[in-house]
Short mmCIF file of C-alpha atoms and ligand atoms in Angstrom, two decimals:
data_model
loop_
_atom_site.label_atom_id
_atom_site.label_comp_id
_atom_site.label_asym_id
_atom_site.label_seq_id
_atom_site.Cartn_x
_atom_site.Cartn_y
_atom_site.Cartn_z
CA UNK G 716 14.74 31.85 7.95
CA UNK G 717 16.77 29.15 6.27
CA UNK G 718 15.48 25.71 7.63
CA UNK G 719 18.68 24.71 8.67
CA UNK G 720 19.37 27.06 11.06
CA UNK G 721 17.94 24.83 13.84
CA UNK G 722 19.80 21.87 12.59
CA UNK G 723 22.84 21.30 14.46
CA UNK G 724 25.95 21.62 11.98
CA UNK G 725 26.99 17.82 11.87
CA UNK G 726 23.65 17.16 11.17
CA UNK G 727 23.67 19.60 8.09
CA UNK G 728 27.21 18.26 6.84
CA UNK G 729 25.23 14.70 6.54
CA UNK G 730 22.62 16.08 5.08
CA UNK G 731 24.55 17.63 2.16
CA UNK G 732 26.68 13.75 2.06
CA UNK G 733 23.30 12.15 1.80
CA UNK G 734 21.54 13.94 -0.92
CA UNK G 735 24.81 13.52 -3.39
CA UNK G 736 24.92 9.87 -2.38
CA UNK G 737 21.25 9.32 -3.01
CA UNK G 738 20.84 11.31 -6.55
CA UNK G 739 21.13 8.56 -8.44
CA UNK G 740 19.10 6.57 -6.60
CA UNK G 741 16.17 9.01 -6.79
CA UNK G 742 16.34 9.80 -10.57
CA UNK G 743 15.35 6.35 -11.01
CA UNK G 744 12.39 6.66 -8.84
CA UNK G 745 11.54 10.27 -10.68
CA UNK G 746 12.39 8.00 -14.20
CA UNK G 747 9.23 5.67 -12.66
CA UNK G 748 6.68 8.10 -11.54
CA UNK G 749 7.46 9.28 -15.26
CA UNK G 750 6.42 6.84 -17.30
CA UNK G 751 3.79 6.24 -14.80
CA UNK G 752 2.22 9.94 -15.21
CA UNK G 753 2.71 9.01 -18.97
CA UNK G 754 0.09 5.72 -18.58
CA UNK G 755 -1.96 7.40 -16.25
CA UNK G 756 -2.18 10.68 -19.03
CA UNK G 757 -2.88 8.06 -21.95
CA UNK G 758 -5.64 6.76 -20.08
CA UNK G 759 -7.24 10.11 -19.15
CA UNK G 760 -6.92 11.27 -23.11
CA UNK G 761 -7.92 7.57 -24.12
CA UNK G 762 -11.15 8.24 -22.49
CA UNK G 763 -11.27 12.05 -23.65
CA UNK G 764 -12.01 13.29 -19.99
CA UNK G 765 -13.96 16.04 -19.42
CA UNK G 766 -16.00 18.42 -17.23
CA UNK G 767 -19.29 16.29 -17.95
CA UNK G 768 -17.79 13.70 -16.11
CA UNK G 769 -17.24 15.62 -12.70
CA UNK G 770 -21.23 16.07 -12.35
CA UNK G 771 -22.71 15.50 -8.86
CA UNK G 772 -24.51 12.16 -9.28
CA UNK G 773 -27.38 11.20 -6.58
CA UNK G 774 -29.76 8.18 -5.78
CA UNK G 775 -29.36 4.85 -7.55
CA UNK G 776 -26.44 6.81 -9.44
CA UNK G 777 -27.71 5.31 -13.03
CA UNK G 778 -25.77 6.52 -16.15
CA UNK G 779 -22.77 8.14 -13.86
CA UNK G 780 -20.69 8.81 -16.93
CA UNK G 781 -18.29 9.92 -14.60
CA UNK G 782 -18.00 6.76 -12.67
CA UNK G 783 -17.72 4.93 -15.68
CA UNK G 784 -14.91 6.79 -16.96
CA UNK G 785 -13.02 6.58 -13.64
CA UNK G 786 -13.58 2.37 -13.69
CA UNK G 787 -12.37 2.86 -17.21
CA UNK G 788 -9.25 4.88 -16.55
CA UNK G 789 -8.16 2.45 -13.76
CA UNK G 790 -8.30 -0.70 -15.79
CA UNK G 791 -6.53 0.67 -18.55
CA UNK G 792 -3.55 2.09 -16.39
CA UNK G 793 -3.40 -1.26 -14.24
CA UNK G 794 -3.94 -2.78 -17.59
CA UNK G 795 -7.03 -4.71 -16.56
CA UNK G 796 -10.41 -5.49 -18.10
CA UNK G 797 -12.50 -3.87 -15.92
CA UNK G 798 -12.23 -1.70 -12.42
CA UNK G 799 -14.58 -0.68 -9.91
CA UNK G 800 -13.58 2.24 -7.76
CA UNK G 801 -16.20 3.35 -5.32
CA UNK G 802 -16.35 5.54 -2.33
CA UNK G 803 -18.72 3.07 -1.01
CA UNK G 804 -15.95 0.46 -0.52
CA UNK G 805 -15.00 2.27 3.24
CA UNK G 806 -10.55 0.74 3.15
CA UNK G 807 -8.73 -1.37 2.14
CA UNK G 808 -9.76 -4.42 4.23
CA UNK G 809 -13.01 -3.80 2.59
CA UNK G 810 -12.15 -3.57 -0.89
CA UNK G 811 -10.14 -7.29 -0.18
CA UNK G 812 -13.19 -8.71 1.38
CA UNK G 813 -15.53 -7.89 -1.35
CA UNK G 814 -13.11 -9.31 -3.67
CA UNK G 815 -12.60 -12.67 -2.08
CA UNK G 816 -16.17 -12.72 -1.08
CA UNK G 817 -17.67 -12.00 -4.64
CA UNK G 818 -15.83 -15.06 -5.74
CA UNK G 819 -15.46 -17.37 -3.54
CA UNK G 820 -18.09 -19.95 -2.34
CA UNK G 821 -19.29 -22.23 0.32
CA UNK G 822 -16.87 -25.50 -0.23
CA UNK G 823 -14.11 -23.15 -2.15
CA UNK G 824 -10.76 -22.85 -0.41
CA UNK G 825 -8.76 -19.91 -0.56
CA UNK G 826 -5.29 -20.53 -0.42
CA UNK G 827 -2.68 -17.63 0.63
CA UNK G 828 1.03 -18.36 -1.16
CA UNK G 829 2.87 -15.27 1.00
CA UNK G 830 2.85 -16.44 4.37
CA UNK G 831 0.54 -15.18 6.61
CA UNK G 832 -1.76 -12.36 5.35
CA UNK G 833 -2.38 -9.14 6.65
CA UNK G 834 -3.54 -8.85 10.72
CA UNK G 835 -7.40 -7.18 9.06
CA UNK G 836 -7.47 -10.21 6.66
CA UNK G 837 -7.07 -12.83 8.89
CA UNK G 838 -10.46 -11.96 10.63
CA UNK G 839 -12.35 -11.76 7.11
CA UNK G 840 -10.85 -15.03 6.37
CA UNK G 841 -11.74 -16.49 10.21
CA UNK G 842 -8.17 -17.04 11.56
CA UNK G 843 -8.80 -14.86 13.99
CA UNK G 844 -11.39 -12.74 15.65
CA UNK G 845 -15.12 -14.44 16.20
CA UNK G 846 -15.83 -15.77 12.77
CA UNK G 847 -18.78 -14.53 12.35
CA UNK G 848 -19.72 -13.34 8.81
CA UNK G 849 -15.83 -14.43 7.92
CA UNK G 850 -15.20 -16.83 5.09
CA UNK G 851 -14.83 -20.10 7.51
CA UNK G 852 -18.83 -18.91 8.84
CA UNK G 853 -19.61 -19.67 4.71
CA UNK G 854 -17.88 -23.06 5.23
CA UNK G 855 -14.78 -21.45 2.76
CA UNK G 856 -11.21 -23.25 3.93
CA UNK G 857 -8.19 -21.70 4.37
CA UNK G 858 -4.93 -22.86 3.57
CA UNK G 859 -1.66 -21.31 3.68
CA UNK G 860 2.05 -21.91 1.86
CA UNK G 861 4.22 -20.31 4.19
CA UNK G 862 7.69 -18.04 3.10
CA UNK G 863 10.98 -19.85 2.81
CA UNK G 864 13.50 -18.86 5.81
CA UNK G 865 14.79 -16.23 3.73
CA UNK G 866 11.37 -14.49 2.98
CA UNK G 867 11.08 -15.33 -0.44
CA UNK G 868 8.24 -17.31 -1.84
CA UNK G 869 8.01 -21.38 -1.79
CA UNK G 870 7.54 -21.92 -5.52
CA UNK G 871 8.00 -25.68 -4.89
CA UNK G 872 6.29 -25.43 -2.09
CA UNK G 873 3.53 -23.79 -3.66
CA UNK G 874 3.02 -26.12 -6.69
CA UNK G 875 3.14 -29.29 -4.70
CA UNK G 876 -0.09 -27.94 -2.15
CA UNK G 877 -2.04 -26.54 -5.58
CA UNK G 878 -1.71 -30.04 -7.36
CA UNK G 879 -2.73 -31.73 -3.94
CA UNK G 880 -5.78 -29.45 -2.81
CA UNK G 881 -8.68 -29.74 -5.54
CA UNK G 882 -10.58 -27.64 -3.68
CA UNK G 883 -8.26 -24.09 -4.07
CA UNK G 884 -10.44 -21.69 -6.21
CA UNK G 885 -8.57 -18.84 -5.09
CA UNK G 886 -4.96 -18.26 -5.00
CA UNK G 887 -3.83 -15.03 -2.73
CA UNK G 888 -0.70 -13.08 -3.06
CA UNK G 889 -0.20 -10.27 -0.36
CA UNK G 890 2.36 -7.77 -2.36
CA UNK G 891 3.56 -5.12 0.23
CA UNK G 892 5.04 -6.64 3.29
CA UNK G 893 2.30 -4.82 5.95
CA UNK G 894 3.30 -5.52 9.38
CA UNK G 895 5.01 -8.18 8.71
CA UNK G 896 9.60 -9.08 8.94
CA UNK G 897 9.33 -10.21 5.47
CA UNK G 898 10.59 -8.01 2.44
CA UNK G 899 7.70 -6.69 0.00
CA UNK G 900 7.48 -8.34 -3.31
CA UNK G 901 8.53 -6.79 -6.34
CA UNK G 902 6.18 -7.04 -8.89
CA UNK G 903 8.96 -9.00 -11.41
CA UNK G 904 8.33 -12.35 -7.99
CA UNK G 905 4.82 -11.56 -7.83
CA UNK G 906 5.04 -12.71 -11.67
CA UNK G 907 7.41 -15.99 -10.64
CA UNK G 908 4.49 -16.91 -7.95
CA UNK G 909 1.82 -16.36 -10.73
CA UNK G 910 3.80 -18.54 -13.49
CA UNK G 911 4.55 -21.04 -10.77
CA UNK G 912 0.82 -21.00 -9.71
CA UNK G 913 -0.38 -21.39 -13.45
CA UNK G 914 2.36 -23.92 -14.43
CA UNK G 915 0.21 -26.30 -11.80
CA UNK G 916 -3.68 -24.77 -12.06
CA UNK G 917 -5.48 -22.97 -14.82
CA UNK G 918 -8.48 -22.74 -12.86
CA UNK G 919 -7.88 -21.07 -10.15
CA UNK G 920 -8.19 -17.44 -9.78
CA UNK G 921 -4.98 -15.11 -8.78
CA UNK G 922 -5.77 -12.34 -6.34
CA UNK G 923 -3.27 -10.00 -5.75
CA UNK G 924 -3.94 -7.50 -2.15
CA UNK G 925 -1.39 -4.47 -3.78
CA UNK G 926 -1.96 -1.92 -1.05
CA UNK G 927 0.68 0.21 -0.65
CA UNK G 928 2.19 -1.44 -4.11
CA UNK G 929 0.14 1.28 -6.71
CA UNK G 930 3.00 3.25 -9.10
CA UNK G 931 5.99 2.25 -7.31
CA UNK G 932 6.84 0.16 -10.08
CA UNK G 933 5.89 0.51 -13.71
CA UNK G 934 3.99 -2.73 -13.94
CA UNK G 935 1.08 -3.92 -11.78
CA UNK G 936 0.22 -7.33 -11.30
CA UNK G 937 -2.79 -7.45 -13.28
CA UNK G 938 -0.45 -6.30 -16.14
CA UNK G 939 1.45 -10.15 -15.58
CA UNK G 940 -1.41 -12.23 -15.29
CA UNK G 941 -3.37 -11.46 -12.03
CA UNK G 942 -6.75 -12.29 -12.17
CA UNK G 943 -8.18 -9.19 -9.64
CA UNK G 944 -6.58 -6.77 -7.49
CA UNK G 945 -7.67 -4.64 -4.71
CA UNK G 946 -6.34 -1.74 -2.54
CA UNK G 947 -7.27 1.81 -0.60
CA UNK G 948 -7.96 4.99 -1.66
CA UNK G 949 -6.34 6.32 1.34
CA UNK G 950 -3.05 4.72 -0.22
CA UNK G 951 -1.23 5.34 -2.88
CA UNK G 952 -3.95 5.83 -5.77
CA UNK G 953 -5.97 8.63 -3.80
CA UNK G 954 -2.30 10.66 -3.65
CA UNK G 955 -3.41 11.84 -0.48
CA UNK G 956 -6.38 14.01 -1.41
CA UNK G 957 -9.12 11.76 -1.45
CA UNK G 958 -10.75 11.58 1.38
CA UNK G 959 -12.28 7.73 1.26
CA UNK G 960 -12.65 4.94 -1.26
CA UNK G 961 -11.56 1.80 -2.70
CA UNK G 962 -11.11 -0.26 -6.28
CA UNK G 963 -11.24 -3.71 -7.39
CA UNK G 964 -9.66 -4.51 -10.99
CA UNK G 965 -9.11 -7.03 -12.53
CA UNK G 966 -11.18 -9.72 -15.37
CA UNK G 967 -14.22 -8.27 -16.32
CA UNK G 968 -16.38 -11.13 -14.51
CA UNK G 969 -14.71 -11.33 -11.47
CA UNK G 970 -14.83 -7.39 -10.91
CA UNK G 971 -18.44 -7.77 -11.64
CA UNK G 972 -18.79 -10.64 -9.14
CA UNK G 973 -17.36 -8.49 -6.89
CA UNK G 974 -19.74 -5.24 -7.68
CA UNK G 975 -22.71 -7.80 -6.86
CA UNK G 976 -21.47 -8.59 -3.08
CA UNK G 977 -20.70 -4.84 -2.70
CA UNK G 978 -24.05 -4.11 -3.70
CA UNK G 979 -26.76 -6.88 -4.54
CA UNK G 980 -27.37 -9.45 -7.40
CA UNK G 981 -29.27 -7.29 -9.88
CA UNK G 982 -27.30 -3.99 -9.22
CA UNK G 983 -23.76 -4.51 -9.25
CA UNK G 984 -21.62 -2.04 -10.87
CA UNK G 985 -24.33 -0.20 -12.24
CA UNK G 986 -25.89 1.68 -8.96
CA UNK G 987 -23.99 3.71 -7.05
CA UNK G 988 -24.15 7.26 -6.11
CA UNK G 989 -20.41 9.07 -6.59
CA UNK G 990 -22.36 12.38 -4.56
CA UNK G 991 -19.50 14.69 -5.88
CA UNK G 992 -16.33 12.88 -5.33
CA UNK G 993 -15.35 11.95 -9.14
CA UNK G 994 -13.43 15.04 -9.82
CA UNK G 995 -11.57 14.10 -6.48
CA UNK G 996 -10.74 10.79 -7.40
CA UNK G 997 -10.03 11.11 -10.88
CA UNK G 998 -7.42 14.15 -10.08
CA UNK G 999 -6.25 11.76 -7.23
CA UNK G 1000 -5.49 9.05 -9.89
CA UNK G 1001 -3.97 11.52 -12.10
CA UNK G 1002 -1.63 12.80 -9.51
CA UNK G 1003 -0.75 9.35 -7.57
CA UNK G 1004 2.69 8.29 -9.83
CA UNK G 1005 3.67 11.83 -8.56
CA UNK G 1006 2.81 11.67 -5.10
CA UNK G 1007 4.08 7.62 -4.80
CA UNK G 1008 7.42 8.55 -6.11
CA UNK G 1009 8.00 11.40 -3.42
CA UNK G 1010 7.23 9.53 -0.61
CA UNK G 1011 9.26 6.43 -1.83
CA UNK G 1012 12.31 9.07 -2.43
CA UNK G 1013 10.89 10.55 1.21
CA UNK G 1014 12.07 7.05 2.22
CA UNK G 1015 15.05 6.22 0.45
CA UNK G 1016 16.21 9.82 2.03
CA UNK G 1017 15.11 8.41 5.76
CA UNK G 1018 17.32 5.24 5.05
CA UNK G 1019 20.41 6.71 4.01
CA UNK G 1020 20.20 9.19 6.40
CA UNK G 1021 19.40 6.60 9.56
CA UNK G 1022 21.99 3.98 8.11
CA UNK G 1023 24.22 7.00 8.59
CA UNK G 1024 23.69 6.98 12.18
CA UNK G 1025 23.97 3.28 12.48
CA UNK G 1026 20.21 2.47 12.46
CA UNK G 1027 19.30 -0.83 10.79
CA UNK G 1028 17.27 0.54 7.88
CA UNK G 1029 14.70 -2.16 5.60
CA UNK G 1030 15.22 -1.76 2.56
CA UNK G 1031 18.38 -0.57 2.64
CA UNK G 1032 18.50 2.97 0.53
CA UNK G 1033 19.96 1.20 -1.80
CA UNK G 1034 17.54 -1.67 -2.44
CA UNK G 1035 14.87 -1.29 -4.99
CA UNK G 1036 11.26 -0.81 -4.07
CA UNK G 1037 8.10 -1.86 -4.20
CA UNK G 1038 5.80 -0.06 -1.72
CA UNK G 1039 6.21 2.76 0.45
CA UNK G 1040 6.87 1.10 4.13
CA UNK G 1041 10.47 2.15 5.52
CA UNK G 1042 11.51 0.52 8.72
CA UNK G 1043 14.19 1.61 11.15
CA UNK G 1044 15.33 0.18 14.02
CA UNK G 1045 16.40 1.85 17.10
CA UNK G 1046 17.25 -0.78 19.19
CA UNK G 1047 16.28 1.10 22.35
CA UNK G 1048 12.74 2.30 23.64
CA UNK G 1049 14.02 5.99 24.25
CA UNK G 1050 14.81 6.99 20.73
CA UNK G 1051 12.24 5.14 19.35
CA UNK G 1052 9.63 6.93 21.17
CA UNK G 1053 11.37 10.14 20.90
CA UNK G 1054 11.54 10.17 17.30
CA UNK G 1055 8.13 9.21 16.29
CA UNK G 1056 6.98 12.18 18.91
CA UNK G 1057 9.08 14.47 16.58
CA UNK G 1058 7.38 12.88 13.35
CA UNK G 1059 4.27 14.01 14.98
CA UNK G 1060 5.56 17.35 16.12
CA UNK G 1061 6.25 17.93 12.21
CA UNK G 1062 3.01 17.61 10.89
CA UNK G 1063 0.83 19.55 9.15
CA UNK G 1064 -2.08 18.52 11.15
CA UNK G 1065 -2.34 17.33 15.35
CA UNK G 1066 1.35 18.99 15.33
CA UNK G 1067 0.83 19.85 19.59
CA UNK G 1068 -0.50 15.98 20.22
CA UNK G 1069 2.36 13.66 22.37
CA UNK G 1070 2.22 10.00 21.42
CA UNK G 1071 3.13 7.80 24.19
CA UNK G 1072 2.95 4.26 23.90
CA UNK G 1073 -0.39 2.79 25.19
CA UNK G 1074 -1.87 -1.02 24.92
CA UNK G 1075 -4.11 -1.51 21.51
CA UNK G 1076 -6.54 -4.03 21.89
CA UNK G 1077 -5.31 -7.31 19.43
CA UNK G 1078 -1.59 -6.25 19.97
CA UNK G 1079 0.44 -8.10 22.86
CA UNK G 1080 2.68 -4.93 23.48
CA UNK G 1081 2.21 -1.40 23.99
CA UNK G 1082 2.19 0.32 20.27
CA UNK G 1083 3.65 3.73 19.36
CA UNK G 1084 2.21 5.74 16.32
CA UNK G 1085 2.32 8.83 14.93
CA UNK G 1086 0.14 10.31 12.63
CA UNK G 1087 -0.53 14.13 11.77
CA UNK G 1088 -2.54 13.11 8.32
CA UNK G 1089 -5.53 15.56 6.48
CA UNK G 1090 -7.12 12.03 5.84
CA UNK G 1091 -8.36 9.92 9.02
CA UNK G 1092 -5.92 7.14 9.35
CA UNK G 1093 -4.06 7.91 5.94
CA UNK G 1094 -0.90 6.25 5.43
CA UNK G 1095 0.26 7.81 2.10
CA UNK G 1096 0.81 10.76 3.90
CA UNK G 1097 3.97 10.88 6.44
CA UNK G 1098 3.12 8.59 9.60
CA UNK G 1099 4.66 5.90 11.95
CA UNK G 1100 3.92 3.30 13.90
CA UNK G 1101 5.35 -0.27 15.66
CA UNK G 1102 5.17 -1.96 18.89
CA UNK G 1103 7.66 -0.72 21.52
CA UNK G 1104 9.54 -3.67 22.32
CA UNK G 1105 13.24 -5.06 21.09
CA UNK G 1106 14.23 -4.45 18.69
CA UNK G 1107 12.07 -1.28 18.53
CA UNK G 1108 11.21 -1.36 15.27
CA UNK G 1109 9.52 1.79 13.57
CA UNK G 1110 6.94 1.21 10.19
CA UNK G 1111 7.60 4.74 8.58
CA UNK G 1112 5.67 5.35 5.68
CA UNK G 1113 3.85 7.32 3.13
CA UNK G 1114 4.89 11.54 2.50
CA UNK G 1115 2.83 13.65 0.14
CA UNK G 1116 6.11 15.79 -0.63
CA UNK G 1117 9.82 14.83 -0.26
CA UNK G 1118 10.47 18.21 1.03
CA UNK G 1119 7.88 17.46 4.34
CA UNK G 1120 9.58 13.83 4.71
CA UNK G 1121 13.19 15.47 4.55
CA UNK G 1122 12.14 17.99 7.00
CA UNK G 1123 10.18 15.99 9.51
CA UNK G 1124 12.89 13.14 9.74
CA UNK G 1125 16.20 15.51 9.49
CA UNK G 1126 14.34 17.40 12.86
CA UNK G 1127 13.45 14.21 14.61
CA UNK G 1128 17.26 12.96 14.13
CA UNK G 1129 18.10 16.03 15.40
CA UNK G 1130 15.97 15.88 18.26
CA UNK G 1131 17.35 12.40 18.96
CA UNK G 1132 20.80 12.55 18.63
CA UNK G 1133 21.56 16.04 19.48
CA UNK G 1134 18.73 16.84 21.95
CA UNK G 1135 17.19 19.60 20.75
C1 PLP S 1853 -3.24 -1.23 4.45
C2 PLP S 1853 -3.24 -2.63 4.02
C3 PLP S 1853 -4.40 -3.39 4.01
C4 PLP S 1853 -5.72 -2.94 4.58
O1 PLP S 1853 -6.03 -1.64 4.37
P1 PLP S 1853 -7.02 -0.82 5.34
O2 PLP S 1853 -7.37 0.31 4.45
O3 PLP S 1853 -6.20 -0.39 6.52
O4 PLP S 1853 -8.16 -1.65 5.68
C5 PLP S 1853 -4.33 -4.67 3.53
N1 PLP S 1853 -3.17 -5.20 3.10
C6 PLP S 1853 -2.01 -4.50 3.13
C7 PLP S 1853 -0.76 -5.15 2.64
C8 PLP S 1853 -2.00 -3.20 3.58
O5 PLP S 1853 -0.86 -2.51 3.59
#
């Protein structure tokens, strides 16, 4: 049966209006994931992989050639000195924490130039939540240059608080918007905050969170000058199929720094038991520009199409991209919750489950999500989420194939604005 057949006819007619519209739009995303595959590739031939590197390591995990190689292949695709990816680092959060923590110190501020940071990071840092274990519970400050009205960066802003505050050792730069109103950063501003950063201070070090950012662009911050970098397995550089994980990259001593809070002073990067998830991870890596670049033209697809319907879509479908987080608005609490129970109905996984709104402890209203995902809690696979309140605001993200994303969102439109 054709998969259209269901689709009421108007529906169909925009379909067909969309795709033209959007062609160009997505060869430029396919152009990306292109030369992406083609760094990614280099680095796997580089580094002549092969199948002695997908043995099953156990114990203290000495000699893992395998592990090495996959630490290897990272840093030379997010053209870094050194990378540590490691099933032991359990998300994202985690992989940010052990950063910050392996280099920060009691007395050392860290100073976040994008506003405020991500909901998870404000409890490691001790903004919120009980403190204890945070940053502020190992006497390390927080400071914070806030976004201009607009959403952009403060690069004044940020220059005059680094030449007044001695005590900054690390400067943080939150890429993908999260949660958050503000517009992601492309990679090209993350560059004007790290040249406006090192026009002031040489010393401090540049930590970039990039979840969500991996392969949507053909640079990565570490390329540009960030010091370290850290993200989730479950996000764009696991492509969906591996199952837990995170990496740090970044300067060879800071990455190490970083191996010796994840594990202990002695051990570092060099323990670590990969059980058998290499092969997983590496073929992850290998197949993440692919994957990235079908959910971002999964999104560009949900834009055009909801703008057509006169749903305030951010970005726009016409806006370039950074990350993979689409938001639409509904502007009423009906087709809001209606369409993220059809996003749900149109997964692969948990297809017969209903969400309703319910209360989330840490969230002041009731929260909406929907997420039919192989992967516990995976977000680079199709799933949505926001708080149900004006002006109902959908996060919409992720899509391991464009065909799933343009099926799941052309039948919840369907169900919303035709009823069945
Ligand atoms: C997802 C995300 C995190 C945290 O990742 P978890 O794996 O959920 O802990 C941090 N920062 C940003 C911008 C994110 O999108």
């Amino acid at each position: 049966m054709n998969w259209k057949t269901s689709l009421n006819p108007e529906l169909v007619e925009k379909i067909a209006k969309i795709e033209d519209k959007i062609q160009e739009k997505r060869a430029h995303v396919q152009e990306v994931a292109l030369n992406n595959q083609n760094k990614v590739l280099d680095a796997f031939r580089h580094h002549n992989v092969n199948e002695g590197h997908f043995q099953f390591s156990s114990g203290y995990g000495f000699d893992d050639l395998g592990r090495d190689v996959l630490d290897a292949i990272y840093a030379e695709a997010f053209g870094a000195e050194a990378a540590m990816v490691r099933p032991q680092i359990v998300s994202g959060t985690h992989a940010i924490a052990t950063a910050l923590m392996g280099v920060l110190r009691p007395g050392d501020e860290l100073c976040y130039i994008t506003g405020e940071p991500y909901d998870t990071l404000q409890e490691v840092i001790g903004i919120t939540g009980d403190k204890v274990g945070s940053l502020a519970d190992y006497n390390i400050t927080y400071s914070q240059v806030d976004l201009l009205e607009d959403g952009k960066a403060d690069l004044e802003g940020i220059r005059r608080h680094l030449k007044e505050n001695d005590a900054i050792k690390v400067v943080g730069i939150q890429r993908s918007r999260g949660y958050a109103l503000r517009p992601s950063f492309m990679v090209s501003e993350v560059k004007d905050m790290i040249d406006a950063v090192r026009s002031v201070r040489d010393d401090v070090i540049i930590f970039v969170d990039n979840c969500y950012g991996e392969f949507s662009e053909e640079v990565e911050p570490t390329e540009l000058g960030a010091d370290l970098m850290a993200g989730s397995l479950i996000k764009n550089p696991g492509a969906g199929i591996v199952p837990t994980g995170g990496y740090i990259a970044g300067k060879k001593q800071y990455v190490e720094m970083s191996g010796i809070q994840l594990t202990a002073p002695g051990i570092g990067v060099e323990e670590g038991a990969m059980l058998s998830i290499t092969p997983t991870m590496l073929q992850g890596f290998f197949m993440a520009p692919h994957m990235v670049s079908q959910a971002i033209q999964g999104a560009i697809f949900t834009a055009a199409l909801l703008e057509e319907y006169g749903m305030k879509a951010d970005p726009l479908w016409t806006e370039d991209r950074t990350d993979l987080i689409q938001t639409v608005e509904f502007g009423n609490r009906d087709d809001m919750v209606k369409f993220c129970q059809a996003i749900q109905h149109f997964s692969p996984v948990n297809a017969n489950v209903q969400p309703e709104p319910a209360a989330m402890p840490g969230y002041e209203d009731e929260i909406i999500m929907a997420s039919g995902s192989f992967v516990q809690g995976s977000t680079s696979e199709l799933s949505c989420d926001g708080p149900v309140r004006a002006p109902y605001r959908l996060y919409i993200q992720g899509g391991l194939s464009y065909e799933h994303v343009k099926l799941a969102i052309t039948h919840a439109v369907n169900e919303v604005v035709y009823g069945s």
